Coordinates of C-alpha atoms and ligand atoms in Angstrom, one line a residue:
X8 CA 170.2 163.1 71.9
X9 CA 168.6 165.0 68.7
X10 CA 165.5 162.7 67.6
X11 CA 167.4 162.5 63.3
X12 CA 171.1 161.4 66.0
X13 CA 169.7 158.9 67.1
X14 CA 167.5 157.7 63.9
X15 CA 171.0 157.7 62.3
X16 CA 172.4 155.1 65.0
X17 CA 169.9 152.5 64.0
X18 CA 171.5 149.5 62.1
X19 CA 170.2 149.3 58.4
X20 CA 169.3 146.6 56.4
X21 CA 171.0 145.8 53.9
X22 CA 169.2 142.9 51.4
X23 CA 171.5 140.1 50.3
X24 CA 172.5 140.4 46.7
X25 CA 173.1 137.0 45.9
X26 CA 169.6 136.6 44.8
X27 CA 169.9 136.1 41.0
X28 CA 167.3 135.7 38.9
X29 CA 167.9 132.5 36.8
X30 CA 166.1 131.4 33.5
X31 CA 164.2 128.3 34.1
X32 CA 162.6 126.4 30.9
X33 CA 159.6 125.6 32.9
X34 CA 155.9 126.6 32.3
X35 CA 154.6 129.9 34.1
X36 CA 153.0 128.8 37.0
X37 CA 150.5 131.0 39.6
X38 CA 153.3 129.7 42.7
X39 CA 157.0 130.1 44.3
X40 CA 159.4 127.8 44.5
X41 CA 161.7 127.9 47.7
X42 CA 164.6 125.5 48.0
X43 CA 165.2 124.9 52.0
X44 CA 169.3 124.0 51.9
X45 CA 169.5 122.9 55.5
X46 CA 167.1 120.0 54.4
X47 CA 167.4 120.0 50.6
X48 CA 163.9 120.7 50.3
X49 CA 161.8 122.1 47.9
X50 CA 158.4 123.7 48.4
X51 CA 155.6 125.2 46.4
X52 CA 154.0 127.9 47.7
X53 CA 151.0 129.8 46.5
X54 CA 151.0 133.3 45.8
X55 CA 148.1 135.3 47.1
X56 CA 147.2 138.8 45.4
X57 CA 150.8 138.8 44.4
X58 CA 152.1 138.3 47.9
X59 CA 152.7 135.2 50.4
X60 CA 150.9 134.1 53.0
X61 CA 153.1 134.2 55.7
X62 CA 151.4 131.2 57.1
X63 CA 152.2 129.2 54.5
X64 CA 156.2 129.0 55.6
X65 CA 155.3 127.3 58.7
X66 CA 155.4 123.9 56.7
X67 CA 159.3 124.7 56.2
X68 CA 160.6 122.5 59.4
X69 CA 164.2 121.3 59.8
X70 CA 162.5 117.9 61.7
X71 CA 158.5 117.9 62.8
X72 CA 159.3 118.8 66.2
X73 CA 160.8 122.4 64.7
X74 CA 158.6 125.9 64.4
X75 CA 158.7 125.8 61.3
X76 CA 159.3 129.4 59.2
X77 CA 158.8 132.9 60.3
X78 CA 158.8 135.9 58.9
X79 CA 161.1 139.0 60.2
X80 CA 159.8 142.3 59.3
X81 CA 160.7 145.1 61.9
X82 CA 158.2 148.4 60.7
X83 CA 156.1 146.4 58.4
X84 CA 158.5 147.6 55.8
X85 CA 157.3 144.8 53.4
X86 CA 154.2 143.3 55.0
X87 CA 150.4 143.8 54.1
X88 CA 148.3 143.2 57.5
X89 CA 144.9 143.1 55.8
X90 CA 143.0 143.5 53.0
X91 CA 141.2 146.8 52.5
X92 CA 139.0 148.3 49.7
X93 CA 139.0 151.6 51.2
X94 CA 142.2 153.8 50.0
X95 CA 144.5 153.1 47.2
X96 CA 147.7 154.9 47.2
X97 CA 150.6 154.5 44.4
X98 CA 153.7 155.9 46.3
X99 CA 155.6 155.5 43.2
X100 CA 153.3 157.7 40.8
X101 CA 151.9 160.0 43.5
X102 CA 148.5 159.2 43.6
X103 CA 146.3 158.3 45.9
X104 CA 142.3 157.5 46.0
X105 CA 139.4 157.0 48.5
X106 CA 136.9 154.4 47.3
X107 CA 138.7 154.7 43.5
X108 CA 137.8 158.1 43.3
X109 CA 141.2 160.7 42.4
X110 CA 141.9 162.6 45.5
X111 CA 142.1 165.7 42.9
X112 CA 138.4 165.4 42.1
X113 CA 137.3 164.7 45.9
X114 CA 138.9 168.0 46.9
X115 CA 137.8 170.2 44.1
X116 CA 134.2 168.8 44.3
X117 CA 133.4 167.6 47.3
X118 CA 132.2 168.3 51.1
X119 CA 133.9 167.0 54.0
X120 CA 131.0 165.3 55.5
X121 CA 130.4 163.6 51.6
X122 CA 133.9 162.2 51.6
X123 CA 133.1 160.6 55.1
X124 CA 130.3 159.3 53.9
X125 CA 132.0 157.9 51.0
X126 CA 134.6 156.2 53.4
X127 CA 132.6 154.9 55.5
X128 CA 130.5 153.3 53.1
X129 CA 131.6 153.0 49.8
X130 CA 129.7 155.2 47.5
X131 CA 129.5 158.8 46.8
X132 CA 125.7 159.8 48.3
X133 CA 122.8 160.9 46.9
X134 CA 121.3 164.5 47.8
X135 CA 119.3 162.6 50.4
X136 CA 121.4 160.4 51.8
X137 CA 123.7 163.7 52.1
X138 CA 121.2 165.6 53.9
X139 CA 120.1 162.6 56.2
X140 CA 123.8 162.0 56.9
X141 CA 124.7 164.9 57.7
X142 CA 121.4 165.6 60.1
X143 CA 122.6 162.6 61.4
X144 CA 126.2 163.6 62.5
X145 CA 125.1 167.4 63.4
X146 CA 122.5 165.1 66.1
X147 CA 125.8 164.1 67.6
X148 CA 127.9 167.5 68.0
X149 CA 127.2 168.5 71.8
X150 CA 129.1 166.9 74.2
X151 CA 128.0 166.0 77.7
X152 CA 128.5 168.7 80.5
X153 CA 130.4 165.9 82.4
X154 CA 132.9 166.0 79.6
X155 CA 133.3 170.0 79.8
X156 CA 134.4 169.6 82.8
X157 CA 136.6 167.0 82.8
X158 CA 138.5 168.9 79.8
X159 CA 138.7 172.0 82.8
X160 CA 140.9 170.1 84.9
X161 CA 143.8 170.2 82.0
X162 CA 146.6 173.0 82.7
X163 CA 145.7 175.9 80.3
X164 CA 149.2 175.2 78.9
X165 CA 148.4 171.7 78.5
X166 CA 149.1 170.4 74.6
X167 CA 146.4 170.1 73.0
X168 CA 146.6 166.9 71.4
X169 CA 147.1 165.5 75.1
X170 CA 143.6 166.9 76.2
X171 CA 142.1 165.5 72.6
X172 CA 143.3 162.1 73.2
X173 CA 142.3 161.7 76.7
X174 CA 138.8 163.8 76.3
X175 CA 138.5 161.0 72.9
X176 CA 139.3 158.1 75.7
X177 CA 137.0 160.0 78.5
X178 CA 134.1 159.4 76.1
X179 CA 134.0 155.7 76.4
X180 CA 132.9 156.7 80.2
X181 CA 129.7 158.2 78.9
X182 CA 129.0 155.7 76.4
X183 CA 129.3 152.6 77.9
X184 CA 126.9 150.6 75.7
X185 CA 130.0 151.1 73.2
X186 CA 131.9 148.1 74.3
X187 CA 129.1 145.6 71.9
X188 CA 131.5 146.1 69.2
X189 CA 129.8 143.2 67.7
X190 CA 126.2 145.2 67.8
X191 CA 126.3 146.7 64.0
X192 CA 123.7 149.5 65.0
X193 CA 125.8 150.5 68.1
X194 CA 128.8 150.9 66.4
X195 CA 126.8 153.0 63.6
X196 CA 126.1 155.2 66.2
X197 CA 129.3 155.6 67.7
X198 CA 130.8 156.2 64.3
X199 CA 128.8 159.2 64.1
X200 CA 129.0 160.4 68.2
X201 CA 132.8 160.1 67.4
X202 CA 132.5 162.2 63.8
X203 CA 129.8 164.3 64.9
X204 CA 131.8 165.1 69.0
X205 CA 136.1 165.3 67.7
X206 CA 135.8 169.0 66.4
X207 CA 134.0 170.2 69.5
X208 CA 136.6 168.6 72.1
X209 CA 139.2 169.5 69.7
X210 CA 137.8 173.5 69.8
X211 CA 137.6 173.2 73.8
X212 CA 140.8 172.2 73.6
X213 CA 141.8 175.2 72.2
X214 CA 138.9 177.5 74.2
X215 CA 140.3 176.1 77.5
X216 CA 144.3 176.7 76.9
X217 CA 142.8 180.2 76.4
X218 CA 140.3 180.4 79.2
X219 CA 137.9 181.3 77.1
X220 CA 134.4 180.0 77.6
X221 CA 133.2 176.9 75.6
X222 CA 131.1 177.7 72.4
X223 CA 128.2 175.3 71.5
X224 CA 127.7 174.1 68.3
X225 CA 125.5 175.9 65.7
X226 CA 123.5 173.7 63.8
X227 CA 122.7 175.9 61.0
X228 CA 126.5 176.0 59.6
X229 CA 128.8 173.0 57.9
X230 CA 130.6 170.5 59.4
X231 CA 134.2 172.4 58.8
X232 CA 131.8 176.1 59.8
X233 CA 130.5 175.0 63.0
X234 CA 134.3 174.2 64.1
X235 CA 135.4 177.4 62.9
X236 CA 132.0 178.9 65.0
X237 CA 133.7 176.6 68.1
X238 CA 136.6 178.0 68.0
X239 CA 136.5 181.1 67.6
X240 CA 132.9 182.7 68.3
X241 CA 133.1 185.7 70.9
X242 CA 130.3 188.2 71.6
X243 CA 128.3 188.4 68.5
X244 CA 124.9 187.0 68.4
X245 CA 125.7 184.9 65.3
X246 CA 128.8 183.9 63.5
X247 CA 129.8 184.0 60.2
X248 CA 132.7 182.5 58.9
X249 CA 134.4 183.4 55.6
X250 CA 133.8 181.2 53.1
X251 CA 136.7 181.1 51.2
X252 CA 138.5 179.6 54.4
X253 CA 136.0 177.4 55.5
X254 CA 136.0 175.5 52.2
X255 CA 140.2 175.4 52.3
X256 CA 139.5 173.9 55.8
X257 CA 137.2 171.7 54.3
X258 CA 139.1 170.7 51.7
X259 CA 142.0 169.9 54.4
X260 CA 139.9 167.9 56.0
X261 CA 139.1 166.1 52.9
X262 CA 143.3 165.4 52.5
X263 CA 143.4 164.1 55.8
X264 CA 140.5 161.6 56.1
X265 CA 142.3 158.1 55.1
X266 CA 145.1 157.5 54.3
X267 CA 145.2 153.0 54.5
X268 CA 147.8 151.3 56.8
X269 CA 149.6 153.9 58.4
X270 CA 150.9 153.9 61.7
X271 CA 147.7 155.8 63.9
X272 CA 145.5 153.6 61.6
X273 CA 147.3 149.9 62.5
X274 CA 147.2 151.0 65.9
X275 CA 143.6 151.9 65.6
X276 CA 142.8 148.0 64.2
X277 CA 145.3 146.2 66.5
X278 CA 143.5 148.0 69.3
X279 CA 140.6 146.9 67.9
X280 CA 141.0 143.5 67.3
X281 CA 141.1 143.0 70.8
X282 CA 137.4 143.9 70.6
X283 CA 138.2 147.1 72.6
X284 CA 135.4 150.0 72.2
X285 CA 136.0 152.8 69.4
X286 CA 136.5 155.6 71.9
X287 CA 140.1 154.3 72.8
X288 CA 140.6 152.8 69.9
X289 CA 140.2 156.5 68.6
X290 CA 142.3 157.7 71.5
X291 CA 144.7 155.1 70.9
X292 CA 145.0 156.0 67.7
X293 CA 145.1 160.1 68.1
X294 CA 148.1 158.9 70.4
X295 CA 150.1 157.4 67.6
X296 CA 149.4 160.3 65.4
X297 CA 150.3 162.5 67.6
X298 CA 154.2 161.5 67.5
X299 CA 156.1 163.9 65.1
X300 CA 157.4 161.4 62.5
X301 CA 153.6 160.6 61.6
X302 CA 150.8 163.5 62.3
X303 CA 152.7 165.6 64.8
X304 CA 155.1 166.4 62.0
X305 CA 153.0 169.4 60.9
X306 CA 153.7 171.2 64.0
X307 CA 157.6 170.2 63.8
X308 CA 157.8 171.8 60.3
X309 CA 156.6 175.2 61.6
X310 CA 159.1 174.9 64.3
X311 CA 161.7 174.4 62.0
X312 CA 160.2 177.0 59.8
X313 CA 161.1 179.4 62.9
X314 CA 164.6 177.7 63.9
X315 CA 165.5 178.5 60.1
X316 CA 164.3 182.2 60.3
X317 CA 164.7 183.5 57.0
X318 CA 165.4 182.4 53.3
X319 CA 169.0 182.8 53.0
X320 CA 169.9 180.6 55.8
X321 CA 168.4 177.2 54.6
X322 CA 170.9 175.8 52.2
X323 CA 173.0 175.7 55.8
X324 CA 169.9 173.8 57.3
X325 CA 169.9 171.8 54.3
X326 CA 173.5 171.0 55.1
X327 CA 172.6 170.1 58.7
X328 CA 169.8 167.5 57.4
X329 CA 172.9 166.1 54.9
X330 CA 175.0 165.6 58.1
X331 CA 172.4 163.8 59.5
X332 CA 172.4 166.4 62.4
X333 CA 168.7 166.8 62.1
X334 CA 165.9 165.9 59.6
X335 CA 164.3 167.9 57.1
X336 CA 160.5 168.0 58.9
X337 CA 157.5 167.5 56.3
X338 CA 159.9 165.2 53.7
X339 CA 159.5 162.1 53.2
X340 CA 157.2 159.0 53.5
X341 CA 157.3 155.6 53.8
X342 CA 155.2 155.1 50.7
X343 CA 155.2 158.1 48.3
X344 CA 158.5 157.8 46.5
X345 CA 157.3 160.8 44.7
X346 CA 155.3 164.3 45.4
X347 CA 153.2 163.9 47.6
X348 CA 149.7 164.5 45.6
X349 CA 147.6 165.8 48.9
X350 CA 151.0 168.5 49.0
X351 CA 150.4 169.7 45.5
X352 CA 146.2 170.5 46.4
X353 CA 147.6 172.2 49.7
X354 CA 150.1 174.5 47.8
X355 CA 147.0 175.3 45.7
X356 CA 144.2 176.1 48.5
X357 CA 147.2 178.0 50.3
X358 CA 147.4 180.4 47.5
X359 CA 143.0 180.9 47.8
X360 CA 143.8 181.0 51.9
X361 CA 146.6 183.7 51.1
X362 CA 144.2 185.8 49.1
X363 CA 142.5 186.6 52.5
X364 CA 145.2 186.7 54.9
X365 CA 147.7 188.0 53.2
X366 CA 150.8 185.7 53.0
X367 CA 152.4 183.5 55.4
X368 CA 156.1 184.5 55.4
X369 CA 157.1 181.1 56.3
X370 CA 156.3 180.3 52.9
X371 CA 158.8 182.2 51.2
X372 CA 161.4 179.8 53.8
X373 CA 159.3 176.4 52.8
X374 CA 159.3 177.2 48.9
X375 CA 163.2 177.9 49.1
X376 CA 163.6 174.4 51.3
X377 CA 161.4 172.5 48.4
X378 CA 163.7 173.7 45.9
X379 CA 166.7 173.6 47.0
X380 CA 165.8 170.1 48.2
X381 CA 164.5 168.6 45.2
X382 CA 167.7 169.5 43.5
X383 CA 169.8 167.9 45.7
X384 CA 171.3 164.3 45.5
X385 CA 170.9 163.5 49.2
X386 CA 166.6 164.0 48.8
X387 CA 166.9 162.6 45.0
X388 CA 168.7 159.6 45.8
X389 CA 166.3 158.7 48.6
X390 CA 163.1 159.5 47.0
X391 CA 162.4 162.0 49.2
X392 CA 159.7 164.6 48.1
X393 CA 157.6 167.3 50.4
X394 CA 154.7 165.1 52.3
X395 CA 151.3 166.1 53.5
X396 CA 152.4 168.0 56.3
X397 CA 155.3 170.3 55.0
X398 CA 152.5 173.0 53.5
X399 CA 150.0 172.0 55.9
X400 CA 151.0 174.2 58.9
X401 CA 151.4 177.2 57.0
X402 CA 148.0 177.2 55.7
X403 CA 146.9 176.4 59.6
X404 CA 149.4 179.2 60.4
X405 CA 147.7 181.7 58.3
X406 CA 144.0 180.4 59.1
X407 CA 145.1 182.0 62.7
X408 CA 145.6 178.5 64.2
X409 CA 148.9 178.1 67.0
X410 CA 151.4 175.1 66.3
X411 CA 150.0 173.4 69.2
X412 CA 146.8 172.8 67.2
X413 CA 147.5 171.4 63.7
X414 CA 148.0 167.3 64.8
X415 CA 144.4 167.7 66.4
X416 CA 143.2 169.1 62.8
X417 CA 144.9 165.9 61.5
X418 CA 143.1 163.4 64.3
X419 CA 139.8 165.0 63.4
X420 CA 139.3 164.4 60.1
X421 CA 141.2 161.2 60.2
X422 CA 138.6 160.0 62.6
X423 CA 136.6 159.0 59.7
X424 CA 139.3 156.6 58.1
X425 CA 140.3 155.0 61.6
X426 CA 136.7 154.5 61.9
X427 CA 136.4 153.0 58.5
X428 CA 138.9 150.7 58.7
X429 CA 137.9 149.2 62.0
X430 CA 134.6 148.4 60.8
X431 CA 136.1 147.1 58.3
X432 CA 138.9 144.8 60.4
X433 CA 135.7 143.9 62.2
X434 CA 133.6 142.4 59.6
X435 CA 137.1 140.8 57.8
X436 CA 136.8 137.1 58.5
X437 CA 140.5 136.4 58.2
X438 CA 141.1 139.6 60.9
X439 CA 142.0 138.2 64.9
X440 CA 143.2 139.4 67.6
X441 CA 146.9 141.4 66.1
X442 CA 149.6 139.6 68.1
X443 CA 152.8 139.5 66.3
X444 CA 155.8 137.0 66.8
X445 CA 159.4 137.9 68.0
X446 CA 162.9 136.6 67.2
X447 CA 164.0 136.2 71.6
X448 CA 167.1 137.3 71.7
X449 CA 167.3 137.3 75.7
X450 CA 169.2 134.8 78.5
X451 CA 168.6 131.6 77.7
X452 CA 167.0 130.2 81.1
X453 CA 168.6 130.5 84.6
X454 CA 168.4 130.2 88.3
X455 CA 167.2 132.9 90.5
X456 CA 169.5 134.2 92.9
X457 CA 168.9 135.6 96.4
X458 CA 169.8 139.7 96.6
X459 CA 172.4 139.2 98.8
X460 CA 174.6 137.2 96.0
X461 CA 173.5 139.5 92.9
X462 CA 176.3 141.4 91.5
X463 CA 175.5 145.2 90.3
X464 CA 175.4 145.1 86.7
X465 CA 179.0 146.4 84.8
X466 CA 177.9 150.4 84.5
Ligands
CMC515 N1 165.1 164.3 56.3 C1 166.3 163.8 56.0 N2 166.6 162.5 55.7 C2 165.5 161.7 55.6 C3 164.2 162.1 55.8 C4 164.0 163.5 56.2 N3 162.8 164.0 56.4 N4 163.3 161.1 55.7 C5 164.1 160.0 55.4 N5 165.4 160.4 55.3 C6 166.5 159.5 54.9 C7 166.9 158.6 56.1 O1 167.9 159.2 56.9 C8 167.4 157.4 55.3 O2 168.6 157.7 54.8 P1 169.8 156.5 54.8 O3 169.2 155.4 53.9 O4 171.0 157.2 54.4 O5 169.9 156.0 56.3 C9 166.4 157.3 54.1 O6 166.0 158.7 53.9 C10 165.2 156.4 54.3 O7 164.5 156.9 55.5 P2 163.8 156.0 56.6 O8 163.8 156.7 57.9 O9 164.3 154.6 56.5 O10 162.3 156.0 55.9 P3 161.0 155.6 56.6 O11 160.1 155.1 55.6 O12 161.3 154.6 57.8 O13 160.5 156.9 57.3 C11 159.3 159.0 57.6 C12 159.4 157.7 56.7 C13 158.1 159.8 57.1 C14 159.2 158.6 59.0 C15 160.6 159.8 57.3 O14 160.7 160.2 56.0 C16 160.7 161.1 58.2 O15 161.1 161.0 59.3 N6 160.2 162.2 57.7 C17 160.1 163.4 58.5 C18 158.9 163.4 59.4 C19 157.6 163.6 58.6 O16 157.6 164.5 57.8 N7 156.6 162.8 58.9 C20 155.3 162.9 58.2 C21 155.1 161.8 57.3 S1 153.7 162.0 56.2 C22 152.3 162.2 57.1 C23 152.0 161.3 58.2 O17 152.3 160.1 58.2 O18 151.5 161.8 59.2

């Protein structure tokens, strides 16, 4: 069954509508009142930071012996795990900021390696702390020859995000002092291993479906350089990548680095919070990103760039998607009810990548999906606007990167914000080990039975 069939077979929820707002001639008060009928109870509940603590609905009990009151949120739709001071993103304006600073200005003005440091820490650094910092990461860029070799056993055709994630999760092998997560200066220095060592497995990655040989890093360049050196270095002595797409790489990276409590980033703090080590936390992570409705949707979109073929064909695709026969790849998001804002900077540093490769083809079939799309009432009624990855592939396309690669240039710089936001789970007091609750809808209990009186179930 197509993946958008059998999204369309899932039950939706539907809220009640008989929640009316009523005038009541009572002071404003900080608090929520919730009338229990089953008991003819009232309670008072707090709010906290304009939400509820879901804890607080335990005290509604039918008797003392009862529960008390859950919450039932499949998805997180309407549910904030933690507190976070790291990313702010309004999904209704389009806007979105690391550390209060625009994403506009972070991309037009900023390094990679400066916006990590931002993340990770709070502030914007100082020419020093730059320079140390990034000394600091470039200390950490080799990998251990035992590690080469484990990334040669992978099939040549093997996906590249498989051989990222399981390299990531390899590393906790070689770095076994990583499992103090408690240690502050051992996790500082596996925050910068795991920043300074993701682009080189993620070039090997790409080196070893080629059977090329493995490219060491080159200290001299940047950050976004030295993986462009990685991947694609061949005879000469020295190489020199082209600056103009180097900083659109760069500035990529800078989109990609955080982006708060999506689904790679609660999977990297519930993995966490068992006070598991940051290299499968990481790999963990990398594996949730790496499903196409979250990171691995970049690679989808250039799929369906090709299924679609040329420019007059998509208002039929865009018919397809309205049948619900498949989904329109790179639209949509659970937050942004609006344009994407890290699309718009993408569409701009295409057109500076474009000046030096000439232009991506695709484009012409993306641009026509766009429009067509946001003229339609199907994509207007739902809110549903090009996300981060519906232009990203087509930059990575025209940088001279295969499909296969773009969700490991997601995980890479996103390693930063999974990395931020466990350390910052870590430190949170309220934060414990992430165990959610069910609603069991199984047998109630009963008797085993020996085989030879088990019926087969009904086929
Ligand atoms: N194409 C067609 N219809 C869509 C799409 C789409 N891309 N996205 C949502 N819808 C429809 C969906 O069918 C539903 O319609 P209805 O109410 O009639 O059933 C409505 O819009 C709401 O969709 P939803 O699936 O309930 O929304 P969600 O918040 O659970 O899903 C999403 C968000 C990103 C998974 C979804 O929009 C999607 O599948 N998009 C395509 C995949 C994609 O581009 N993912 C990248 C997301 S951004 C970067 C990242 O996270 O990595």
């Amino acid at each position: 069954m197509h993946l958008a069939q059998a999204e369309s077979l899932r039950p939706r929820y539907e809220a009640p509508l008989h929640l009316r707002k009523k005038e009541l001639n009572a002071m404003p008060k900080e608090t929520l009142s919730l009338v229990d009928n089953r008991t003819q109870t009232c309670y008072e509940l707090p709010f906290f930071k304009d939400t509820l603590r879901a804890m607080d609905l335990r005290q509604i009990k039918t008797d003392p012996q009862d529960f008390g009151l859950m919450t039932y949120d499949p998805a997180f739709m309407n549910t904030a795990s933690c507190q976070s001071a790291i990313t702010f993103i309004d999904g209704d304006q389009g806007i979105l900021r690391y550390r209060g600073y625009p994403i506009e200005q972070l991309a037009e003005k900023c390094t990679f390696l400066e916006v990590a440091y931002l993340i990770l820490f709070g502030e914007l650094p100082t020419a020093a702390q730059l320079a140390g910092w990034k000394n600091e990461i470039t200390l950490h860029t080799m990998l251990h020859e035992t590690t080469k070799k484990f990334l040669e056993g992978f099939l040549y055709g093997a996906h590249p995000m498989g051989m990222f994630i399981s390299t990531v999760a390899a590393l906790s092998t070689v770095y076994p002092e990583a499992r103090k997560v408690n240690d502050a200066e051992l996790r500082a220095l596996q925050i910068r291993r795991l920043i300074g060592k993701v682009p080189t497995i993620s070039a090997y990655t790409y080196r070893h479906s080629l059977g090329y040989p493995y490219v060491y890093p080159d200290n001299d360049l940047s950050y976004t350089e030295n993986f462009m050196n990685m991947l694609w270095k061949m005879a000469e002595p020295k190489y020199r990548p082209n600056p103009v797409l180097a900083r659109a790489l760069d500035i990529l990276f800078i989109l990609h680095a955080d982006h708060e409590q999506n689904c790679s980033t609660n999977v990297m703090r519930a993995v966490g919070s068992s006070l598991a080590d940051p290299f499968v936390c990481v790999a963990a992570a990398a594996a949730a990103l790496s499903g196409p409705l979250h990171g691995g949707a970049n690679e989808e979109v250039l799929k369906m760039l090709d299924e679609i073929g040329s420019k007059d064909k998509v208002p039929a695709y865009v018919e397809r998607v309205k049948a619900g026969q498949v989904r329109l790849m790179g639209f949509g998001h659970r937050v942004y009810k609006n344009y994407d804002p890290r699309a718009k900077i993408i569409k701009w540093a295409a057109d500076q990548v474009f000046e030096v490769t000439g232009r991506n083809p695709k484009l012409e079939i993306a641009l026509e999906l766009e429009r067509i799309a946001l003229q339609d009432d199907y994509f207007i009624k739902r809110k549903l606007y090009p996300n981060v990855d519906f232009y990203s592939g087509i930059i990575y396309q025209a940088l001279g990167f295969k499909p296969e690669m773009f969700t490991v240039l997601f995980a890479i710089p996103r390693t930063v914000g999974w990395l931020a936001q466990w350390e910052e789970m870590l430190l949170d007091p309220e934060q414990k080990i992430a165990r959610p609750r069910q609603i069991y809808t199984g047998y109630e209990l009963r008797d085993w039975l020996p085989i030879e009186k088990r019926a087969a179930p009904a086929a």
